[in-house]
Coordinates of C-alpha atoms in Angstrom, one line a residue:
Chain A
X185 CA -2.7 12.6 -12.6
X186 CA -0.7 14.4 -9.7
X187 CA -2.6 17.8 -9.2
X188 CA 0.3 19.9 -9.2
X189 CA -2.1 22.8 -9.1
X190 CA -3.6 22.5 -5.8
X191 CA -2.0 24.7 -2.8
X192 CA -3.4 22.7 0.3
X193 CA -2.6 19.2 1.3
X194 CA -5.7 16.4 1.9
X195 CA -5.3 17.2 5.7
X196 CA -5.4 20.8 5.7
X197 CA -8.2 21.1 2.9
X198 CA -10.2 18.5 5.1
X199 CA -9.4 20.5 8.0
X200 CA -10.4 23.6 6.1
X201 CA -13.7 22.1 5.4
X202 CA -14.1 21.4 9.3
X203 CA -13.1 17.9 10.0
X204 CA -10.6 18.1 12.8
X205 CA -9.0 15.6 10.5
X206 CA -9.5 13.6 7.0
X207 CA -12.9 11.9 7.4
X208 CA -12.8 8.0 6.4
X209 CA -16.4 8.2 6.2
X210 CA -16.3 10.4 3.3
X211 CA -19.3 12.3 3.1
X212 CA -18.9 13.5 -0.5
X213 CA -15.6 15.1 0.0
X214 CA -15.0 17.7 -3.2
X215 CA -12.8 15.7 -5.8
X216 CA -9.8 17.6 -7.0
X217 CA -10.4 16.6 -10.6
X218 CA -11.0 13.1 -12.6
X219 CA -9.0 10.3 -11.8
X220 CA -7.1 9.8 -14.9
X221 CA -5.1 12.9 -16.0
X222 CA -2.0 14.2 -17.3
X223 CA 1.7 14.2 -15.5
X224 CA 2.1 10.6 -15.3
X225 CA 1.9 10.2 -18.7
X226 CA 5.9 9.7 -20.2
X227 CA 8.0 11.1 -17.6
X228 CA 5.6 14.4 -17.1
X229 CA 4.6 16.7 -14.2
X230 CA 4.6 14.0 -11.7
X231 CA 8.4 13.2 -11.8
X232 CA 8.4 17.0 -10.0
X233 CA 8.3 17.2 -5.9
X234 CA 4.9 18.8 -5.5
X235 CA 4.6 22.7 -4.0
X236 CA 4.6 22.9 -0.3
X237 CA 1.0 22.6 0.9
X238 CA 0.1 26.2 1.7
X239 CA -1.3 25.3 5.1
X240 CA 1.0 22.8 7.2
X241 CA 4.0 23.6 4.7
X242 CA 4.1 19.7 4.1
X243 CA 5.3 18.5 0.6
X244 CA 3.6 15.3 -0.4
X245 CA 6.5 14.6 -2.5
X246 CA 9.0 14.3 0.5
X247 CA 6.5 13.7 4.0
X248 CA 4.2 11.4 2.1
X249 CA 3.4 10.6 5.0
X250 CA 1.7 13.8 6.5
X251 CA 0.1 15.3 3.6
X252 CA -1.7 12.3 1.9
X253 CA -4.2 10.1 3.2
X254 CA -5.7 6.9 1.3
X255 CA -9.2 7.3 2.4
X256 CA -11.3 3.9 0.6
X257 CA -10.4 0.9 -0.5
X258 CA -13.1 -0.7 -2.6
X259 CA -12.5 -4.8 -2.1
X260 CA -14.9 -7.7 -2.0
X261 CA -14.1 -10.6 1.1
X262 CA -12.9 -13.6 -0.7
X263 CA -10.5 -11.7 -3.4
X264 CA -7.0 -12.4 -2.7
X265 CA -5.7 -9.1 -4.0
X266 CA -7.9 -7.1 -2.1
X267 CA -6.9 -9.0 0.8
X268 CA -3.4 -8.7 0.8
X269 CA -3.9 -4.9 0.7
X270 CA -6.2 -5.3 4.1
X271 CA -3.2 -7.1 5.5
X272 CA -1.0 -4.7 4.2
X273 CA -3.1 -2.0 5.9
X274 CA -2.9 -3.7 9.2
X275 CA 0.9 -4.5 8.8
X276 CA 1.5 -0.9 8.1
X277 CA -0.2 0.3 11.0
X278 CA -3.4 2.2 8.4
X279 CA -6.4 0.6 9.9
X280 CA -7.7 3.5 10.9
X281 CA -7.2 5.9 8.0
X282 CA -8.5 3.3 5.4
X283 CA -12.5 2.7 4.9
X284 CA -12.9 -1.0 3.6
X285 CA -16.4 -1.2 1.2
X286 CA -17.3 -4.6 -0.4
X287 CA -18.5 -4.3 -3.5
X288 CA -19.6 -6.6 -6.5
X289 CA -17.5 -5.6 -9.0
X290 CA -19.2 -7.8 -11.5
X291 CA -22.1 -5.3 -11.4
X292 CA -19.7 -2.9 -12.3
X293 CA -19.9 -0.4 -9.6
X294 CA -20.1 3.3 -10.7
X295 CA -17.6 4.6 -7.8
X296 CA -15.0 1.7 -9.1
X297 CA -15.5 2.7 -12.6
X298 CA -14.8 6.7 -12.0
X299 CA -11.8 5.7 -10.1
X300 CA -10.7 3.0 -12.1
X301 CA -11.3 2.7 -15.9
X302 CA -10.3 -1.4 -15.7
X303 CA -13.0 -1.9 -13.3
X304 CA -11.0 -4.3 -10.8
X305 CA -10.6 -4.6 -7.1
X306 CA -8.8 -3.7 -5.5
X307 CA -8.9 0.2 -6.2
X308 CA -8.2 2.5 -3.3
X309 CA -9.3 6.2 -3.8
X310 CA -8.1 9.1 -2.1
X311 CA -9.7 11.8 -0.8
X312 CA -8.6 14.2 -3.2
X313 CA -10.0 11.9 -6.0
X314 CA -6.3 10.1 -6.8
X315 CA -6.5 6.8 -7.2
X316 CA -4.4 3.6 -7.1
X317 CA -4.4 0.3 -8.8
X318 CA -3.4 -2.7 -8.9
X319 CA -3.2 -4.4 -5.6
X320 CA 1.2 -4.3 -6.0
X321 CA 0.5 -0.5 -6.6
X322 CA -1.5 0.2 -4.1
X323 CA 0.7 -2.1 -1.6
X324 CA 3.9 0.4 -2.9
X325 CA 1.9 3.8 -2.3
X326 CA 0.7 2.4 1.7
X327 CA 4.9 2.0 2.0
X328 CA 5.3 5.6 0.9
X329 CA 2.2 6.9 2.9
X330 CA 3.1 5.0 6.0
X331 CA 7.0 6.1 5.0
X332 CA 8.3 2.1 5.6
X333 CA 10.0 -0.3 3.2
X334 CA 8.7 -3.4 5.4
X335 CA 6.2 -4.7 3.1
X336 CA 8.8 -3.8 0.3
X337 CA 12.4 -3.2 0.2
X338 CA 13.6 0.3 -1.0
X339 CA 15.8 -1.2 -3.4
X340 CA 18.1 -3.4 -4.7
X341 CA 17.7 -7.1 -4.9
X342 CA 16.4 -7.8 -1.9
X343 CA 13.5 -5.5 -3.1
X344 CA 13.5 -7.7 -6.7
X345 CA 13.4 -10.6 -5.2
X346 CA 10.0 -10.2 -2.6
X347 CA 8.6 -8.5 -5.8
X348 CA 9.0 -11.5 -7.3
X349 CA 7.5 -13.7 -4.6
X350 CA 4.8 -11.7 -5.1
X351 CA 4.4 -12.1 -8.7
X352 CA 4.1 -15.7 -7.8
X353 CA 1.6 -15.6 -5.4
X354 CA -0.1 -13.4 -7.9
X355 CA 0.1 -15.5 -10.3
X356 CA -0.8 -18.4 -8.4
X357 CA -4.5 -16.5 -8.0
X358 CA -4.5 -15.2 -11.2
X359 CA -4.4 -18.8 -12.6
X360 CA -7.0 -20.4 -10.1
X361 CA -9.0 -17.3 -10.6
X362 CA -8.8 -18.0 -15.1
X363 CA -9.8 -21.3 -14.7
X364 CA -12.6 -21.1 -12.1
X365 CA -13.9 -18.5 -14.9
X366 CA -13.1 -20.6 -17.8
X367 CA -15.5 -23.5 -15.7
X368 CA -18.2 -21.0 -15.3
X369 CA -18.1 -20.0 -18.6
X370 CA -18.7 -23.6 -19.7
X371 CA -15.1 -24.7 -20.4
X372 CA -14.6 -28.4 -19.4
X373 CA -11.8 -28.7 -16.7
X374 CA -9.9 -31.2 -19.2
X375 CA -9.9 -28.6 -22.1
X376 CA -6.8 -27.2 -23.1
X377 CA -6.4 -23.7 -21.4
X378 CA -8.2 -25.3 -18.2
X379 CA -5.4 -28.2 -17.8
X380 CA -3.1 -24.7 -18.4
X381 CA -3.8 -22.8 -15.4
X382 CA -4.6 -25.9 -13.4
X383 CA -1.3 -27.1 -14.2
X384 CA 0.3 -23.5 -13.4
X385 CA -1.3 -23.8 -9.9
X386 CA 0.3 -26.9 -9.4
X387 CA 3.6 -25.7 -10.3
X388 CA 3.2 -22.8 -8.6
X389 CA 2.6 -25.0 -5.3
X390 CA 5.6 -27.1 -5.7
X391 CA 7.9 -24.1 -6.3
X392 CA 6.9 -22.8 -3.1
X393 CA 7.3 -25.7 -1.1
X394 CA 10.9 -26.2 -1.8
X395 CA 11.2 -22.3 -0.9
X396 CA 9.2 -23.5 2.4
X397 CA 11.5 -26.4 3.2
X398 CA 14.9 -23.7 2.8
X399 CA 12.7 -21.0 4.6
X400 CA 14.0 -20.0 7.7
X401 CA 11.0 -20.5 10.8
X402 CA 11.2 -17.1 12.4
X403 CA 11.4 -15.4 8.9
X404 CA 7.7 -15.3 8.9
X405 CA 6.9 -13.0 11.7
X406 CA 7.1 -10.3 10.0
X407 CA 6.1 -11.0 6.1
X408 CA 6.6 -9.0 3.4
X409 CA 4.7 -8.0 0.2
X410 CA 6.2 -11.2 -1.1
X411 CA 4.6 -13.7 1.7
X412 CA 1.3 -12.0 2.2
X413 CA 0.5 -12.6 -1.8
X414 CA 1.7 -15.9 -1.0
X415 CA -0.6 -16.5 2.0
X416 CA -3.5 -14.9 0.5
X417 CA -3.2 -16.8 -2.7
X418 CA -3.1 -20.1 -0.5
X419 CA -6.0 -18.5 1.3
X420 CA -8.4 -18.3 -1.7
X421 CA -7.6 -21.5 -2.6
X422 CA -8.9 -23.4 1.4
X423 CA -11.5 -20.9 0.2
X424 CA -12.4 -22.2 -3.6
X425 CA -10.4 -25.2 -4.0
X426 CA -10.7 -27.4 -1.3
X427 CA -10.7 -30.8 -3.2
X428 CA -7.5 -29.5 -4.5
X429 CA -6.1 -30.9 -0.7
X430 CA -2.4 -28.8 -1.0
X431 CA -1.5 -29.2 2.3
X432 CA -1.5 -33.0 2.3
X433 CA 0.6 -32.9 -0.8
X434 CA 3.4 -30.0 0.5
X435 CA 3.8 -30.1 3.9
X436 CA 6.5 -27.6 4.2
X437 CA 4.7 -24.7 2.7
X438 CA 1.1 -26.1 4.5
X439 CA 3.5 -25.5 8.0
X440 CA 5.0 -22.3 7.1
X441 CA 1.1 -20.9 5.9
X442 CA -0.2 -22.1 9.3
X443 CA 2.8 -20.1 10.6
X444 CA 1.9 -16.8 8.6
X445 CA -2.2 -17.1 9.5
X446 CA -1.1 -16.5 13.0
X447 CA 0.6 -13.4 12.2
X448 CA -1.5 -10.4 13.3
X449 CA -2.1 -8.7 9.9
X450 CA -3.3 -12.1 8.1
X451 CA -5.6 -12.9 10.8
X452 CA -6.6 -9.5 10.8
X453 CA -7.5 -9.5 7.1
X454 CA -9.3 -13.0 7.1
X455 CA -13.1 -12.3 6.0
X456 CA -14.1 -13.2 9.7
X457 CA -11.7 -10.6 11.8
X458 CA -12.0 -7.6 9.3
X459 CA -15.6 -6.2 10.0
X460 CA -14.1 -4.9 13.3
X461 CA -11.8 -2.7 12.0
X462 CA -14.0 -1.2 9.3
X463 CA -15.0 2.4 9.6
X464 CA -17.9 2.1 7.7
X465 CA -19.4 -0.9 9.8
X466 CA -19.9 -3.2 6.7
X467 CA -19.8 -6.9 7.5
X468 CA -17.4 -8.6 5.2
X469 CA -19.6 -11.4 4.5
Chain B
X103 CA 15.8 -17.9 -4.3
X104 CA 18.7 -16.3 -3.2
X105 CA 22.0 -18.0 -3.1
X106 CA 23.9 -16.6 0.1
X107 CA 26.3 -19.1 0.0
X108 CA 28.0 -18.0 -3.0
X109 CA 31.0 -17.0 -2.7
X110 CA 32.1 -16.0 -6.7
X111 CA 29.8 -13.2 -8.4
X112 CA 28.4 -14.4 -11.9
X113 CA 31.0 -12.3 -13.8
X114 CA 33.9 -14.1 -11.9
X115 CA 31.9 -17.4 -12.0
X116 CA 32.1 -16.7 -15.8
X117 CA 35.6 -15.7 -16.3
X118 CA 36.4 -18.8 -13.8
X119 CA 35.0 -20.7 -16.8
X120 CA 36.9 -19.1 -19.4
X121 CA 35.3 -16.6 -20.7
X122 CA 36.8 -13.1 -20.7
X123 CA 32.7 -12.0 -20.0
X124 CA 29.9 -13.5 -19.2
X125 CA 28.1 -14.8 -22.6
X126 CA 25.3 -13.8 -23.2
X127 CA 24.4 -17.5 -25.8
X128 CA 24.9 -19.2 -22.8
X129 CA 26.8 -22.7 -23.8
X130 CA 25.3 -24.7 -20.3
X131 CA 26.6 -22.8 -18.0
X132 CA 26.4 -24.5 -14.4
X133 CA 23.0 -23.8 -12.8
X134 CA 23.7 -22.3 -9.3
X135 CA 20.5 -24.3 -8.0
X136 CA 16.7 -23.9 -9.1
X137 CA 15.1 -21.2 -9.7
X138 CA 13.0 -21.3 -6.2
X139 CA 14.9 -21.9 -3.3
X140 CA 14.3 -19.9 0.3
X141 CA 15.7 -16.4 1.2
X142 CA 12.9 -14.6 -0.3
X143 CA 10.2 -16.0 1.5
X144 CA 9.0 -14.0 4.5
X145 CA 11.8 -11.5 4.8
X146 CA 14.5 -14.0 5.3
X147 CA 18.1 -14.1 4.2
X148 CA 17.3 -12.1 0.9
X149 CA 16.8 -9.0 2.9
X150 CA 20.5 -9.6 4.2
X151 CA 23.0 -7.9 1.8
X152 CA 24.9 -10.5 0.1
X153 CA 28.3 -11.3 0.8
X154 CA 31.3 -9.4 -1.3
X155 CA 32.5 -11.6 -4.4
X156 CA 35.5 -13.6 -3.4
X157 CA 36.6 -12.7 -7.2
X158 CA 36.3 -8.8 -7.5
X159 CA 35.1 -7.9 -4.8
X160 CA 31.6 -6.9 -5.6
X161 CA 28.2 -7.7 -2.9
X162 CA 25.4 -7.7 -5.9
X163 CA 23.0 -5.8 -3.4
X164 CA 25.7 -3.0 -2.8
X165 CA 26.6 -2.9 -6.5
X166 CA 24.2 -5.1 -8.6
X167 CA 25.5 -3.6 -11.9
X168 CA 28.6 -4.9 -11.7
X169 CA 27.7 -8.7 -10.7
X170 CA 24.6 -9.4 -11.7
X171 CA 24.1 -10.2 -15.2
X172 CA 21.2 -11.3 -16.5
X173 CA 21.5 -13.5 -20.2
X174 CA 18.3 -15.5 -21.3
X175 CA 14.6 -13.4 -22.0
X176 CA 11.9 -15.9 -22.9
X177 CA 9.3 -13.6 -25.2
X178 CA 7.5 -13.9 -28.1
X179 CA 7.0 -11.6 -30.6
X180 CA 3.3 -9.9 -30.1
X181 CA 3.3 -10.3 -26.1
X182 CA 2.9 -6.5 -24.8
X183 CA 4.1 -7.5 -21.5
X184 CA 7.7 -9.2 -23.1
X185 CA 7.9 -6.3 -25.7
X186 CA 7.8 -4.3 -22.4
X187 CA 10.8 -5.6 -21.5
X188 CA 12.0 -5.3 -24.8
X189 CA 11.9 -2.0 -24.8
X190 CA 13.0 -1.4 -21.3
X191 CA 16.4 -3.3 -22.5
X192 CA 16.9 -0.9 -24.9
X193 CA 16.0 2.1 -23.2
X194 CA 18.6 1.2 -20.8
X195 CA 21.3 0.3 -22.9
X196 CA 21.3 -3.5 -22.0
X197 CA 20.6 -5.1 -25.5
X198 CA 23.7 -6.8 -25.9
X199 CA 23.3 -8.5 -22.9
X200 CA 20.4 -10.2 -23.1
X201 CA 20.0 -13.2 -25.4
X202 CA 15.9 -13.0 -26.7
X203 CA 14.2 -16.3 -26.8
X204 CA 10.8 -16.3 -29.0
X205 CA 9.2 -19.6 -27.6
X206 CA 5.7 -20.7 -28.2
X207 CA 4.5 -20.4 -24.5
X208 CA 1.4 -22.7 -25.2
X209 CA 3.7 -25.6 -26.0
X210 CA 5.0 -24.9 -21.9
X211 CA 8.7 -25.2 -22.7
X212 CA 11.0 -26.9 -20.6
X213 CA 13.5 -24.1 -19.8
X214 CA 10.3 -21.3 -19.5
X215 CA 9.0 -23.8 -16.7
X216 CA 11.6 -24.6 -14.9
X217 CA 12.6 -21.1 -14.6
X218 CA 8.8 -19.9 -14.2
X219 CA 6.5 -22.6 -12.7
X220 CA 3.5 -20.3 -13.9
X221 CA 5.0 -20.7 -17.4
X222 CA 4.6 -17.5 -18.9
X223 CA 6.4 -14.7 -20.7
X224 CA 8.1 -12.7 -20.7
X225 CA 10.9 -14.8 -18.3
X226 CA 14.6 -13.7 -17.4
X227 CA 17.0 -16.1 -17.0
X228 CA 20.3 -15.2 -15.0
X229 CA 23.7 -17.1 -15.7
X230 CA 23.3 -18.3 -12.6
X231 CA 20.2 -19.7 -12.6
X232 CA 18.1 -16.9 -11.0
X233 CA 14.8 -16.0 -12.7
X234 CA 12.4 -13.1 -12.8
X235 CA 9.0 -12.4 -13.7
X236 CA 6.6 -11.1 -14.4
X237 CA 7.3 -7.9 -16.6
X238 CA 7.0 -5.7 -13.8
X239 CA 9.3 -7.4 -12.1
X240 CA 11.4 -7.6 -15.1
X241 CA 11.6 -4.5 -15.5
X242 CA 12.4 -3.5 -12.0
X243 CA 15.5 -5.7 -11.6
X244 CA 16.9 -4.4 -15.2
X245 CA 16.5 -1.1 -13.4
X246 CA 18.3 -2.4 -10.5
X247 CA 21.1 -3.9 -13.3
X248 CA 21.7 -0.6 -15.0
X249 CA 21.8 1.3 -11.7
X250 CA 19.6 3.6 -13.4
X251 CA 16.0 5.0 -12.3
X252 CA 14.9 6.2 -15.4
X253 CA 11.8 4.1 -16.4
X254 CA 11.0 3.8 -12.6
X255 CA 11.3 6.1 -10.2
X256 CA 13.3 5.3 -7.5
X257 CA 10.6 6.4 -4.4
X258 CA 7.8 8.4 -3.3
X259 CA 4.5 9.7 -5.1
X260 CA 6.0 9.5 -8.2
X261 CA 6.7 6.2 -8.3
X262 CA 3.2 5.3 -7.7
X263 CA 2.5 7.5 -10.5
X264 CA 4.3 5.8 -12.9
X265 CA 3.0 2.0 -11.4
X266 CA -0.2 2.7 -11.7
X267 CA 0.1 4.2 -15.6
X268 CA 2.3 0.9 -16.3
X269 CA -1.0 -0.9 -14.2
X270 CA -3.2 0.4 -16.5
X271 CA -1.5 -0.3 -19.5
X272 CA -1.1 -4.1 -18.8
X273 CA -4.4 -3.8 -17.3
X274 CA -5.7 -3.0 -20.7
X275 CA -3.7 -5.4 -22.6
X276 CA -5.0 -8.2 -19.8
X277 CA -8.8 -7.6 -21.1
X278 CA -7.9 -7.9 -24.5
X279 CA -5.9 -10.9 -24.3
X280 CA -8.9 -12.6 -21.9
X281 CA -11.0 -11.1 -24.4
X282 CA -9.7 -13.1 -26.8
X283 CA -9.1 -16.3 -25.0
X284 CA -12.8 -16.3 -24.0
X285 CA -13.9 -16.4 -28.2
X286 CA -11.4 -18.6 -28.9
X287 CA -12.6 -20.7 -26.3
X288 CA -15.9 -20.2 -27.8
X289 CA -17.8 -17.6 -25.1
X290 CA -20.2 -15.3 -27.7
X291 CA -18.6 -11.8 -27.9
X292 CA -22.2 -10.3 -26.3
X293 CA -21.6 -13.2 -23.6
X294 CA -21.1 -11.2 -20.1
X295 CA -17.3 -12.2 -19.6
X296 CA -16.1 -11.1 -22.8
X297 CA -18.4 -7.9 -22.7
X298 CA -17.2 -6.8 -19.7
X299 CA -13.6 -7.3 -20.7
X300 CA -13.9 -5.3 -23.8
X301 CA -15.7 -2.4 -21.5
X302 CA -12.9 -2.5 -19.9
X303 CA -10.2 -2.1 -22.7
X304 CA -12.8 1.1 -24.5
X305 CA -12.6 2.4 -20.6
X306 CA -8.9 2.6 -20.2
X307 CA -9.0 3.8 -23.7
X308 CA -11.1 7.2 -22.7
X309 CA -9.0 7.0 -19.4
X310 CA -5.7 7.2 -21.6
X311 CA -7.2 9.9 -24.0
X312 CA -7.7 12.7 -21.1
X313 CA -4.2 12.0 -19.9
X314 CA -2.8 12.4 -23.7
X315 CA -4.9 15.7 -23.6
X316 CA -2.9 17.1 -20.5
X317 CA 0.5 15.6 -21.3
X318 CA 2.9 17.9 -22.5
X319 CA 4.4 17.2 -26.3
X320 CA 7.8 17.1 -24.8
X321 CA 6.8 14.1 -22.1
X322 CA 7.1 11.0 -24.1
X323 CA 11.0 11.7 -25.6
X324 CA 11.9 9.7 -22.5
X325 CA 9.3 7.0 -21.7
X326 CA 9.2 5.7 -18.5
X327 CA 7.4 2.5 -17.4
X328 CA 3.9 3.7 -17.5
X329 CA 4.6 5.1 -20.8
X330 CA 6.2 1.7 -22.1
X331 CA 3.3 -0.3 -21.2
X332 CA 0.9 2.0 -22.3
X333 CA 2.4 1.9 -26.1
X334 CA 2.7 -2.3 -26.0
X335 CA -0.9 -2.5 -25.2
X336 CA -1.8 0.1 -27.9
X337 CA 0.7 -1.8 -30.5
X338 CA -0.7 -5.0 -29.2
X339 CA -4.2 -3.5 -30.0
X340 CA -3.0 -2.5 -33.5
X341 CA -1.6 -5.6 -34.2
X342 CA -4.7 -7.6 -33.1
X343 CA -7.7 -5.5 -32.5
X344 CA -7.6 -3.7 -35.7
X345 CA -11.2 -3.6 -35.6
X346 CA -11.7 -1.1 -33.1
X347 CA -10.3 1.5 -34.9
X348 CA -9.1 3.3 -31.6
X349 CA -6.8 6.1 -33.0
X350 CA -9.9 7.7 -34.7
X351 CA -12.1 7.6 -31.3
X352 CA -8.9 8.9 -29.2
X353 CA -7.2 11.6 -31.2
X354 CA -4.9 12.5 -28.4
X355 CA -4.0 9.7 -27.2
X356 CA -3.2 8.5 -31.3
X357 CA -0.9 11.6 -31.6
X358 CA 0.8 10.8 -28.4
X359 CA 1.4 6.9 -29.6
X360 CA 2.5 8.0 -32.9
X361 CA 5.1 10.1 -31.3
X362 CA 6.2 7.5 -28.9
X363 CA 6.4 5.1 -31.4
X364 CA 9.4 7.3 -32.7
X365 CA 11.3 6.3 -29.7
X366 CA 14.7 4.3 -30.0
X367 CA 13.2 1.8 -27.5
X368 CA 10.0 1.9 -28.7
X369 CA 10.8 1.3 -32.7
X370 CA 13.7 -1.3 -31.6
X371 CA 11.5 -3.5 -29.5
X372 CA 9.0 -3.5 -32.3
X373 CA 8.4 -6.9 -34.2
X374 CA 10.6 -6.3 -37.1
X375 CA 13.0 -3.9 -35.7
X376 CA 14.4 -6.0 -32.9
X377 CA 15.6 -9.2 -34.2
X378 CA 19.0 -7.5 -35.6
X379 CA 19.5 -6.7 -31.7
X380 CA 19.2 -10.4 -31.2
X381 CA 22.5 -12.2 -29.9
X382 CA 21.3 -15.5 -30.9
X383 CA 20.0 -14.1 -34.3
X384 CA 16.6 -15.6 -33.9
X385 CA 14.2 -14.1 -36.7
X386 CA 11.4 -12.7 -34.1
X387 CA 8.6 -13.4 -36.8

């Protein structure tokens, strides 16, 4: 979608509309165009470093970091996507440059739906109307807005490997998520493709608490993408699986969680420390 | 997962065992461990570059090209998110080393489980036991195999770019897969689940058609990620969704399909184009 057109940055366009800097409040900011358009579409326009901004001389392309500010993230309290993205947002150091606003996505929010076609949270939307999606996205782009591989590597293995993590924590929600539908929707929890995800949760536990037991203690002070899907996953389910009881059953990984709620960015992203930090006000609950 | 205490890459490992090159049918070879061990769990030892190969001399993080070979992908043949992969394979010249497993993923096969507690495909199975998933993961670390940044970028805003296109294109095929899980598990098609699903595959649809509109002719002649998921989902919606009759509501987006369906990667990774690529010969029907 990449507006290769435009000749200001966010920041100086924001500044040109007299905020002293980008808003996080919004207050109908002009959108550049519609969310979804050409130049990332087969190796198109966006593969191109963007034109200087005409105002500040920044090019988004190489000071990502300057010139493009994430403005709202649309995320509901108990999802475990979206809150991996608030941790990420703490761990990165955003807070302050990212409004937080709960919504039901179930009711299909209108300002979801213009910013993201699949109707999921969490999206995060940009002042200049760009959005990203999914959470793993969005979790990349605050790296190269904050201009820091902590969350994720820059490359390599190392970078595969916490990507993979993540696709297990991910997964790990994804499958608790399925079958807590599959329930509401009247499936019995013995059926078929209930026993399925119940059975990939399970799996999904006992995988990580052999990584727990080989884990080093102090490697969990500062967690990457990889751990904080992991944590959040394990978050959701205290939240909607408590009769599930993991942490009596793996008390490796049940230690090393405890270890990661006490980091900063997971307390801070917990539905009960968030509302703070929130530039709109909202309450998370 | 991680094995830092290794001290021979998996191309010396192999030639240890006799074989002038690591093979891709496999034939046991010794499993270095299981497929979830610690090291990438909270920025620990994976973040370390590995130690030099005591054989050539290789450190996989430094060079993974040279020592990191993957053998085993566990797909089946209508799965958008393994013909992803496929494709990716091809596009970067790594078909003949890759053995491609169809397996019925329902039945939860032994060897797709214990490299992927979450059991699902597509899988990648290394010689020496490591595994990846999901696609996107996949698809990163074949990136990282090649040395090449062609279906991903290697940083910045356009690397977002192309996430979030390959986001919504698995997006997509996620809604329509759910879609059908929820009738076949016997939710009406009016029900609310499966309505909002399918609102969200005619979304991304109309979300795909602008982008068609602005993407230049030229663009898809070298498909990167985004591109690559988009045209699984769409095949996937061909191939089981014939129904909706999309190409006549999205004429732009039909001609841009039909032109990257032209694509070596794209035509090879098809059903009945790819099984001739096949080490093990398996029919793929």
């Amino acid at each position: 979608m990449y507006p290769v057109e435009r000749t200001l940055c966010p920041a100086c366009r924001s500044r040109q509309r007299g905020g002293g800097r980008t808003d996080a409040r919004g207050g109908g900011p002009a959108r550049a165009g519609p969310a979804h358009s050409a130049g990332d579409f087969g190796r198109g326009k966006a593969h191109q470093p963007l034109p200087a901004c005409a105002g500040c001389g920044d090019a988004c392309e190489t000071a990502p970091g300057k010139g493009c500010l994430p403005v709202k993230l649309y995320s509901s309290v108990l999802s475990p996507y979206a809150r991996k993205v608030r941790a990420a947002i703490h761990a990165l150091g955003l807070q302050d440059r990212v409004e937080i606003i709960n919504v039901n996505i179930s009711a299909s929010p209108a300002e979801v739906v213009n910013a993201n076609p699949l109707c999921k949270i969490p999206t995060l939307l940009g002042d200049d109307g760009t959005a990203m999606y999914d959470s793993r996205v969005i979790v990349e782009y605050l790296g190269v807005v904050a201009g820091s591989d902590m969350l994720v590597p820059a490359a390599g293995m190392a970078r595969c490997m916490v990507l993979r993590t993540q696709a297990l924590g991910d997964g790990i929600a994804d499958a608790a998520i399925l079958y807590r539908g599959l329930l509401a929707a009247g499936i019995a929890p013995d059926a078929g493709p209930a026993v399925r995800q119940m059975a990939a949760v399970e799996r999904g536990l006992a995988a990580l608490e052999r990584m727990a037991r080989e884990s080093a203690p102090d490697a969990v002070a500062r967690p990457d993408a990889g751990a904080l899907s992991v944590g959040c996953a394990l978050g959701f389910l205290d939240a909607r699986f408590a009769e599930l009881g993991w942490t009596g059953q793996y008390p490796a990984l049940a230690e090393w969680y405890a270890r990661l709620c006490r980091v900063d960015c997971m307390r801070r992203s917990a539905s009960q420390d968030t509302a703070g930090t929130c530039p709109s006000g909202a309450s998370y609950r």
